[in-house]
mmCIF file of C-alpha atoms in Angstrom:
data_model
loop_
_atom_site.group_PDB
_atom_site.id
_atom_site.type_symbol
_atom_site.label_atom_id
_atom_site.label_comp_id
_atom_site.label_asym_id
_atom_site.label_seq_id
_atom_site.Cartn_x
_atom_site.Cartn_y
_atom_site.Cartn_z
ATOM 1 C CA MET O 232 58.291 13.137 -18.227
ATOM 2 C CA ARG O 233 56.998 9.606 -17.721
ATOM 3 C CA HIS O 234 57.056 9.906 -13.917
ATOM 4 C CA ALA O 235 54.309 11.885 -12.201
ATOM 5 C CA THR O 236 55.441 14.292 -9.512
ATOM 6 C CA PRO O 237 54.270 13.595 -5.947
ATOM 7 C CA LEU O 238 52.021 16.660 -6.144
ATOM 8 C CA SER O 239 50.465 15.484 -9.395
ATOM 9 C CA PHE O 240 49.953 12.005 -7.940
ATOM 10 C CA LEU O 241 48.179 13.408 -4.872
ATOM 11 C CA ALA O 242 45.978 15.604 -7.045
ATOM 12 C CA ARG O 243 44.933 12.589 -9.082
ATOM 13 C CA CYS O 244 44.198 10.627 -5.898
ATOM 14 C CA GLY O 245 42.098 13.476 -4.608
ATOM 15 C CA LEU O 246 40.148 13.675 -7.855
ATOM 16 C CA PHE O 247 39.611 9.919 -7.758
ATOM 17 C CA ALA O 248 38.340 10.130 -4.177
ATOM 18 C CA VAL O 249 35.867 12.873 -5.105
ATOM 19 C CA CYS O 250 34.600 10.834 -8.051
ATOM 20 C CA LEU O 251 34.332 7.746 -5.887
ATOM 21 C CA LEU O 252 32.356 9.653 -3.264
ATOM 22 C CA ALA O 253 30.016 11.066 -5.896
ATOM 23 C CA PHE O 254 29.522 7.612 -7.387
ATOM 24 C CA SER O 255 28.847 6.148 -3.948
ATOM 25 C CA THR O 256 26.256 8.821 -3.174
ATOM 26 C CA ALA O 257 24.571 8.390 -6.548
ATOM 27 C CA GLN O 258 24.373 4.642 -5.981
ATOM 28 C CA ALA O 259 22.972 4.806 -2.439
ATOM 29 C CA GLN O 260 20.466 2.009 -2.041
ATOM 30 C CA TRP O 261 17.583 1.572 0.375
ATOM 31 C CA ALA O 262 16.177 -1.637 1.821
ATOM 32 C CA THR O 263 12.856 -2.180 3.558
ATOM 33 C CA VAL O 264 10.763 -4.863 5.218
ATOM 34 C CA ASP O 265 7.641 -2.682 4.962
ATOM 35 C CA TRP O 266 5.533 -2.833 1.796
ATOM 36 C CA THR O 267 4.022 0.631 2.267
ATOM 37 C CA ILE O 268 7.493 2.119 2.306
ATOM 38 C CA ALA O 269 8.523 -0.118 -0.604
ATOM 39 C CA GLU O 270 5.698 0.982 -2.901
ATOM 40 C CA THR O 271 6.375 4.641 -2.110
ATOM 41 C CA LEU O 272 10.129 4.343 -2.725
ATOM 42 C CA MET O 273 9.490 2.794 -6.135
ATOM 43 C CA ALA O 274 6.832 5.376 -6.982
ATOM 44 C CA ILE O 275 9.321 8.221 -6.417
ATOM 45 C CA ASP O 276 12.049 6.345 -8.304
ATOM 46 C CA ALA O 277 14.332 5.951 -5.292
ATOM 47 C CA PRO O 278 16.999 3.241 -5.714
ATOM 48 C CA VAL O 279 15.942 0.133 -3.807
ATOM 49 C CA SER O 280 18.296 -2.766 -3.137
ATOM 50 C CA SER O 281 16.117 -5.186 -1.146
ATOM 51 C CA VAL O 282 12.443 -5.735 -0.269
ATOM 52 C CA ALA O 283 11.080 -8.501 1.943
ATOM 53 C CA GLN O 284 8.581 -11.183 0.814
ATOM 54 C CA GLN O 285 8.296 -10.107 -2.790
ATOM 55 C CA ASP O 286 5.925 -12.873 -3.935
ATOM 56 C CA ALA O 287 3.499 -11.952 -1.169
ATOM 57 C CA TYR O 288 3.973 -8.256 -2.009
ATOM 58 C CA HIS O 289 2.788 -8.897 -5.543
ATOM 59 C CA ASP O 290 -0.161 -10.934 -4.206
ATOM 60 C CA TRP O 291 -1.319 -8.248 -1.778
ATOM 61 C CA VAL O 292 0.007 -4.955 -3.135
ATOM 62 C CA GLY O 293 -0.004 -5.670 -6.855
ATOM 63 C CA GLU O 294 1.670 -2.513 -8.121
ATOM 64 C CA PRO O 295 4.122 -0.884 -8.502
ATOM 65 C CA ARG O 296 5.970 -4.069 -9.424
ATOM 66 C CA ILE O 297 9.316 -4.719 -7.766
ATOM 67 C CA PRO O 298 12.167 -4.677 -10.328
ATOM 68 C CA GLU O 299 14.002 -7.959 -10.860
ATOM 69 C CA SER O 300 17.248 -6.269 -9.791
ATOM 70 C CA VAL O 301 15.912 -5.885 -6.231
ATOM 71 C CA SER O 302 16.863 -8.756 -3.928
ATOM 72 C CA ASP O 303 14.380 -10.516 -1.661
ATOM 73 C CA MET O 304 15.536 -10.489 1.970
ATOM 74 C CA GLY O 305 13.085 -13.166 3.065
ATOM 75 C CA LEU O 306 10.233 -12.872 5.536
ATOM 76 C CA ARG O 307 9.219 -9.432 6.720
ATOM 77 C CA THR O 308 9.306 -10.633 10.326
ATOM 78 C CA GLN O 309 12.507 -12.682 9.901
ATOM 79 C CA PRO O 310 14.697 -11.047 7.255
ATOM 80 C CA ASN O 311 17.750 -12.890 5.951
ATOM 81 C CA LEU O 312 20.590 -10.862 7.432
ATOM 82 C CA GLU O 313 23.285 -12.753 5.537
ATOM 83 C CA LEU O 314 21.646 -11.862 2.244
ATOM 84 C CA LEU O 315 21.160 -8.257 3.306
ATOM 85 C CA ALA O 316 24.818 -8.010 4.298
ATOM 86 C CA GLN O 317 26.035 -9.092 0.853
ATOM 87 C CA ILE O 318 25.192 -5.622 -0.461
ATOM 88 C CA PRO O 319 24.604 -3.466 2.618
ATOM 89 C CA PRO O 320 22.042 -0.726 2.014
ATOM 90 C CA GLU O 321 22.509 2.923 2.863
ATOM 91 C CA GLN O 322 19.719 2.416 5.409
ATOM 92 C CA THR O 323 17.060 -0.153 6.174
ATOM 93 C CA LEU O 324 13.628 1.419 6.487
ATOM 94 C CA ILE O 325 10.907 0.024 8.735
ATOM 95 C CA SER O 326 7.587 0.992 10.287
ATOM 96 C CA PRO O 327 6.793 0.760 14.031
ATOM 97 C CA MET O 328 5.210 -2.650 13.400
ATOM 98 C CA PHE O 329 8.709 -4.032 12.813
ATOM 99 C CA ALA O 330 10.486 -2.131 15.604
ATOM 100 C CA GLY O 331 11.563 -5.400 17.223
ATOM 101 C CA LEU O 332 13.862 -6.075 14.249
ATOM 102 C CA THR O 333 15.903 -2.915 14.813
ATOM 103 C CA PRO O 334 18.775 -4.421 16.886
ATOM 104 C CA ARG O 335 19.349 -7.170 14.299
ATOM 105 C CA LEU O 336 19.033 -4.938 11.254
ATOM 106 C CA GLU O 337 21.393 -2.337 12.755
ATOM 107 C CA ARG O 338 24.217 -4.867 12.524
ATOM 108 C CA ILE O 339 24.073 -4.383 8.757
ATOM 109 C CA ALA O 340 23.124 -0.716 8.289
ATOM 110 C CA PRO O 341 21.422 2.166 10.106
ATOM 111 C CA VAL O 342 17.675 1.748 10.604
ATOM 112 C CA THR O 343 15.036 4.467 10.265
ATOM 113 C CA SER O 344 11.360 4.043 11.158
ATOM 114 C CA PHE O 345 8.445 5.841 9.507
ATOM 115 C CA ALA O 346 4.981 5.808 11.056
ATOM 116 C CA ILE O 347 1.644 5.649 9.259
ATOM 117 C CA TYR O 348 -1.867 4.707 10.399
ATOM 118 C CA SER O 349 -1.284 6.270 13.781
ATOM 119 C CA PRO O 350 -4.383 6.454 16.026
ATOM 120 C CA GLY O 351 -6.108 9.821 16.000
ATOM 121 C CA THR O 352 -4.401 11.081 12.840
ATOM 122 C CA ASP O 353 -5.728 11.943 9.389
ATOM 123 C CA THR O 354 -4.799 9.018 7.137
ATOM 124 C CA TRP O 355 -4.789 11.107 3.967
ATOM 125 C CA GLU O 356 -2.413 13.650 5.498
ATOM 126 C CA GLU O 357 -0.206 10.874 6.886
ATOM 127 C CA MET O 358 0.231 9.350 3.439
ATOM 128 C CA GLN O 359 1.419 12.674 2.061
ATOM 129 C CA THR O 360 3.736 13.205 5.031
ATOM 130 C CA LEU O 361 5.304 9.779 4.508
ATOM 131 C CA THR O 362 5.854 10.575 0.831
ATOM 132 C CA ARG O 363 7.655 13.813 1.659
ATOM 133 C CA GLN O 364 9.752 12.164 4.375
ATOM 134 C CA LEU O 365 10.940 9.443 2.012
ATOM 135 C CA GLY O 366 11.547 12.001 -0.724
ATOM 136 C CA GLU O 367 13.766 14.019 1.591
ATOM 137 C CA LEU O 368 15.664 10.980 2.857
ATOM 138 C CA THR O 369 16.407 9.655 -0.637
ATOM 139 C CA GLU O 370 16.888 13.083 -2.223
ATOM 140 C CA ARG O 371 13.836 12.583 -4.395
ATOM 141 C CA GLN O 372 11.901 15.632 -3.196
ATOM 142 C CA PRO O 373 10.684 16.676 -6.682
ATOM 143 C CA GLN O 374 9.458 13.144 -7.387
ATOM 144 C CA ALA O 375 7.698 13.039 -4.016
ATOM 145 C CA GLU O 376 5.863 16.289 -4.696
ATOM 146 C CA GLU O 377 4.963 15.035 -8.158
ATOM 147 C CA LEU O 378 3.446 11.881 -6.653
ATOM 148 C CA ILE O 379 1.389 13.966 -4.215
ATOM 149 C CA ASN O 380 0.202 16.355 -6.934
ATOM 150 C CA ASP O 381 -0.607 13.528 -9.343
ATOM 151 C CA THR O 382 -2.638 11.754 -6.646
ATOM 152 C CA GLN O 383 -4.618 14.872 -5.815
ATOM 153 C CA ALA O 384 -5.245 15.548 -9.502
ATOM 154 C CA LEU O 385 -6.392 11.967 -10.064
ATOM 155 C CA MET O 386 -8.878 12.153 -7.201
ATOM 156 C CA ALA O 387 -10.287 15.433 -8.500
ATOM 157 C CA SER O 388 -10.598 14.044 -12.027
ATOM 158 C CA LEU O 389 -12.343 10.836 -10.932
ATOM 159 C CA ARG O 390 -14.631 12.764 -8.607
ATOM 160 C CA LYS O 391 -15.776 15.092 -11.389
ATOM 161 C CA SER O 392 -16.062 12.522 -14.176
ATOM 162 C CA ARG O 393 -18.182 9.809 -12.540
ATOM 163 C CA PRO O 394 -21.556 9.448 -14.272
ATOM 164 C CA LEU O 395 -23.641 8.992 -11.091
ATOM 165 C CA SER O 396 -24.242 11.530 -8.359
ATOM 166 C CA GLN O 397 -23.472 10.696 -4.752
ATOM 167 C CA SER O 398 -27.146 10.123 -3.962
ATOM 168 C CA GLU O 399 -27.418 7.606 -6.824
ATOM 169 C CA ILE O 400 -24.558 5.448 -5.570
ATOM 170 C CA ALA O 401 -25.333 2.790 -2.991
ATOM 171 C CA PRO O 402 -23.241 3.002 0.199
ATOM 172 C CA LEU O 403 -20.206 0.765 -0.025
ATOM 173 C CA LEU O 404 -19.017 -1.997 2.305
ATOM 174 C CA MET O 405 -15.351 -2.606 1.596
ATOM 175 C CA ILE O 406 -14.296 -6.069 2.717
ATOM 176 C CA GLN O 407 -11.433 -8.549 2.584
ATOM 177 C CA PHE O 408 -11.997 -12.196 3.457
ATOM 178 C CA MET O 409 -9.995 -13.803 6.237
ATOM 179 C CA ASP O 410 -11.854 -17.084 5.733
ATOM 180 C CA ALA O 411 -15.308 -18.075 4.473
ATOM 181 C CA ARG O 412 -17.018 -16.800 7.649
ATOM 182 C CA HIS O 413 -14.970 -13.753 8.634
ATOM 183 C CA VAL O 414 -14.089 -10.502 6.891
ATOM 184 C CA ARG O 415 -12.281 -7.298 7.534
ATOM 185 C CA VAL O 416 -14.636 -4.352 6.982
ATOM 186 C CA PHE O 417 -12.889 -1.040 6.394
ATOM 187 C CA GLY O 418 -13.967 2.282 7.843
ATOM 188 C CA ASP O 419 -12.406 5.244 9.629
ATOM 189 C CA ASN O 420 -8.598 5.442 9.533
ATOM 190 C CA SER O 421 -8.289 3.098 6.544
ATOM 191 C CA LEU O 422 -6.771 3.814 3.155
ATOM 192 C CA TYR O 423 -9.969 2.675 1.441
ATOM 193 C CA ASN O 424 -12.105 5.092 3.451
ATOM 194 C CA ALA O 425 -9.642 7.925 2.844
ATOM 195 C CA VAL O 426 -10.069 7.369 -0.892
ATOM 196 C CA LEU O 427 -13.869 7.289 -0.569
ATOM 197 C CA GLU O 428 -13.711 10.658 1.166
ATOM 198 C CA GLN O 429 -11.583 12.070 -1.648
ATOM 199 C CA LEU O 430 -14.055 10.747 -4.224
ATOM 200 C CA ASP O 431 -17.173 11.825 -2.280
ATOM 201 C CA LEU O 432 -18.429 8.240 -2.134
ATOM 202 C CA PRO O 433 -20.471 6.883 0.803
ATOM 203 C CA ASN O 434 -19.088 4.250 3.178
ATOM 204 C CA ALA O 435 -21.842 2.063 4.658
ATOM 205 C CA TRP O 436 -19.763 0.901 7.631
ATOM 206 C CA ASP O 437 -20.657 3.043 10.638
ATOM 207 C CA GLN O 438 -19.099 0.963 13.425
ATOM 208 C CA THR O 439 -15.765 1.417 15.173
ATOM 209 C CA THR O 440 -12.517 0.266 13.602
ATOM 210 C CA ASN O 441 -9.039 -0.431 14.934
ATOM 211 C CA ALA O 442 -5.895 1.644 14.380
ATOM 212 C CA TRP O 443 -5.503 0.079 10.932
ATOM 213 C CA GLY O 444 -8.990 1.124 9.921
ATOM 214 C CA PHE O 445 -10.864 -2.177 9.925
ATOM 215 C CA ALA O 446 -13.161 -4.282 12.078
ATOM 216 C CA LEU O 447 -12.972 -8.077 12.014
ATOM 217 C CA VAL O 448 -16.535 -9.405 11.912
ATOM 218 C CA GLY O 449 -18.529 -12.469 10.961
ATOM 219 C CA VAL O 450 -20.132 -12.492 7.525
ATOM 220 C CA GLU O 451 -23.562 -12.249 9.185
ATOM 221 C CA ALA O 452 -22.736 -8.676 10.274
ATOM 222 C CA LEU O 453 -22.983 -7.596 6.634
ATOM 223 C CA ALA O 454 -26.714 -8.348 6.671
ATOM 224 C CA ARG O 455 -27.239 -5.184 8.753
ATOM 225 C CA TYR O 456 -26.592 -3.139 5.610
ATOM 226 C CA PRO O 457 -29.129 -4.451 3.060
ATOM 227 C CA GLU O 458 -28.799 -1.424 0.772
ATOM 228 C CA ALA O 459 -25.006 -1.607 0.565
ATOM 229 C CA THR O 460 -22.857 -2.683 -2.329
ATOM 230 C CA LEU O 461 -20.155 -5.128 -1.280
ATOM 231 C CA VAL O 462 -16.699 -4.197 -2.542
ATOM 232 C CA ILE O 463 -14.564 -7.341 -2.272
ATOM 233 C CA ILE O 464 -10.830 -6.715 -2.500
ATOM 234 C CA ASP O 465 -8.640 -9.653 -3.535
ATOM 235 C CA PRO O 466 -6.879 -11.879 -2.782
ATOM 236 C CA LEU O 467 -9.294 -14.421 -1.368
ATOM 237 C CA PRO O 468 -7.772 -17.127 0.843
ATOM 238 C CA ALA O 469 -7.473 -20.520 -0.810
ATOM 239 C CA GLY O 470 -10.781 -22.351 -1.011
ATOM 240 C CA VAL O 471 -12.947 -19.439 0.121
ATOM 241 C CA GLU O 472 -14.582 -18.795 -3.246
ATOM 242 C CA GLU O 473 -15.758 -22.408 -3.480
ATOM 243 C CA GLN O 474 -17.001 -22.354 0.120
ATOM 244 C CA LEU O 475 -18.979 -19.169 -0.486
ATOM 245 C CA SER O 476 -20.732 -20.730 -3.483
ATOM 246 C CA LYS O 477 -22.125 -23.368 -1.097
ATOM 247 C CA SER O 478 -22.750 -21.101 1.887
ATOM 248 C CA GLY O 479 -26.395 -20.387 2.633
ATOM 249 C CA LEU O 480 -25.334 -17.584 4.977
ATOM 250 C CA TRP O 481 -23.446 -15.830 2.197
ATOM 251 C CA GLN O 482 -26.012 -16.497 -0.528
ATOM 252 C CA HIS O 483 -28.841 -15.021 1.577
ATOM 253 C CA LEU O 484 -27.134 -11.709 2.251
ATOM 254 C CA PRO O 485 -29.288 -8.976 0.621
ATOM 255 C CA SER O 486 -26.324 -7.548 -1.309
ATOM 256 C CA VAL O 487 -25.464 -10.989 -2.674
ATOM 257 C CA LYS O 488 -29.073 -11.905 -3.531
ATOM 258 C CA ASN O 489 -29.511 -8.617 -5.391
ATOM 259 C CA ASP O 490 -26.139 -8.863 -7.132
ATOM 260 C CA ARG O 491 -24.777 -5.680 -5.589
ATOM 261 C CA ILE O 492 -21.170 -6.837 -5.580
ATOM 262 C CA VAL O 493 -18.028 -5.538 -7.207
ATOM 263 C CA ARG O 494 -14.696 -7.320 -6.969
ATOM 264 C CA LEU O 495 -11.355 -5.583 -7.184
ATOM 265 C CA PRO O 496 -7.824 -6.885 -7.760
ATOM 266 C CA PRO O 497 -5.329 -6.675 -4.878
ATOM 267 C CA VAL O 498 -4.781 -3.197 -3.463
ATOM 268 C CA TRP O 499 -2.668 -2.899 -0.316
ATOM 269 C CA SER O 500 -5.125 -1.962 2.418
ATOM 270 C CA PHE O 501 -2.319 -0.525 4.562
ATOM 271 C CA GLY O 502 -0.619 1.319 1.720
ATOM 272 C CA ALA O 503 0.139 4.932 0.887
ATOM 273 C CA LEU O 504 -0.396 7.127 -2.183
ATOM 274 C CA PRO O 505 0.451 4.480 -4.824
ATOM 275 C CA SER O 506 -2.190 2.168 -3.350
ATOM 276 C CA ALA O 507 -4.615 5.072 -3.008
ATOM 277 C CA GLN O 508 -4.265 5.797 -6.713
ATOM 278 C CA ARG O 509 -4.737 2.155 -7.624
ATOM 279 C CA PHE O 510 -7.791 1.737 -5.398
ATOM 280 C CA ALA O 511 -9.416 4.895 -6.771
ATOM 281 C CA ARG O 512 -8.959 3.758 -10.370
ATOM 282 C CA GLU O 513 -10.088 0.183 -9.785
ATOM 283 C CA LEU O 514 -13.091 1.187 -7.692
ATOM 284 C CA THR O 515 -14.446 3.846 -10.042
ATOM 285 C CA THR O 516 -13.967 1.572 -13.059
ATOM 286 C CA ALA O 517 -15.836 -1.259 -11.320
ATOM 287 C CA LEU O 518 -18.668 1.002 -10.164
ATOM 288 C CA ASP O 519 -19.063 2.522 -13.602
ATOM 289 C CA ALA O 520 -19.123 -0.924 -15.205
ATOM 290 C CA SER O 521 -21.717 -2.293 -12.798
ATOM 291 C CA ALA O 522 -23.879 0.856 -12.818
ATOM 292 C CA VAL O 523 -24.470 0.396 -9.104
ATOM 293 C CA VAL O 524 -27.292 2.641 -7.882
ATOM 294 C CA ASN O 525 -28.974 3.120 -4.567
ATOM 295 C CA ALA O 526 -32.012 0.994 -5.407
ATOM 296 C CA PRO O 527 -34.366 -0.378 -2.763
ATOM 297 C CA SER O 528 -33.919 -3.964 -1.671
ATOM 298 C CA THR O 529 -36.221 -6.542 -3.240
ATOM 299 C CA ASP O 530 -36.373 -8.559 -0.007
#
C-alpha cells in the first residue's frame, strides 16, 4: 500500500502540471519602458515586474506610485537586459517611440507595441482604447472598464460642480518649462487639452501643435495672450525658478504682472486616463482656490 501504482503516479503528475500551469498564468508579469503604459497597468491592477527609470517616473508622472516590488530596468532608451532577464516577463510592452529597442528586448521576452498620440486621432478616444487593449492583454477587462467609467464620472462631476461658469474663467495657457526662456505650450492632441474639453474649460493656445500636442516657443510668445491664466505644470528644470525671479521678460508678462498663475504638481503630459484624472483634479482644485476669473488686463 505504500507504493503508488504507475497510473496513480501519472495522475498526480498531471494534477501537478495543471496546478503549475494555473500558478504560472496567475503570476504572469508585464514589463514596460513606457510610462503611459506603466501608469495604466498599475491603475487596472495588472501585475508588473519591471518599469524603466522609476525615479524619473515619479518626478514626471507622480502617481500612481510604482510598488517597491517592481524592479527598475534602467534607462527607457537603454534598458538593462541582464536585469530584465533575471525574471523574464510574460511580455515587454512598448510604444512606437521605443520601436528601435524591439530586437534587443525580444531576446528576453515577446514585445508588443501600443500606440497613443497618433496624428489625426482623438486623444480622448485613444486613451480609452489603450486602456481596453491593456485590459484584454492582461485579463483585466473589468478593471479597465472600471477605470474608463470612473474617469468619465469624474469629469462629469468636476464639470458640474465648479463654482464659475465657462465665461467667468479666463482662458488657460498650459505650459511646462524647458529652460528659463523656453516652454512647451499644450493645445490640440494633448492630454491637457483633452481634459479641458471634458471639463468645458477654455484653452487660450490657438496655434498649431506637434503630434504630442505641444508647441515649443520662447517665453515672449506668451505675451500674445494677456487675458490668459498661466497653468505651470511641474517639474521645473533646476535653477529655472531662481532665473525667472530675476527675468524682466518673465516679470513683465501680463499674466505674471496680474498674478494670473496657477502651479500644478507633476502630471504626465503624455499620459493616459490615470494622468487625465490627476490633471483634472489638480487643475480644478487650483482654479477654485485662486478664483481665477476672466477679468480685463490692468496694463
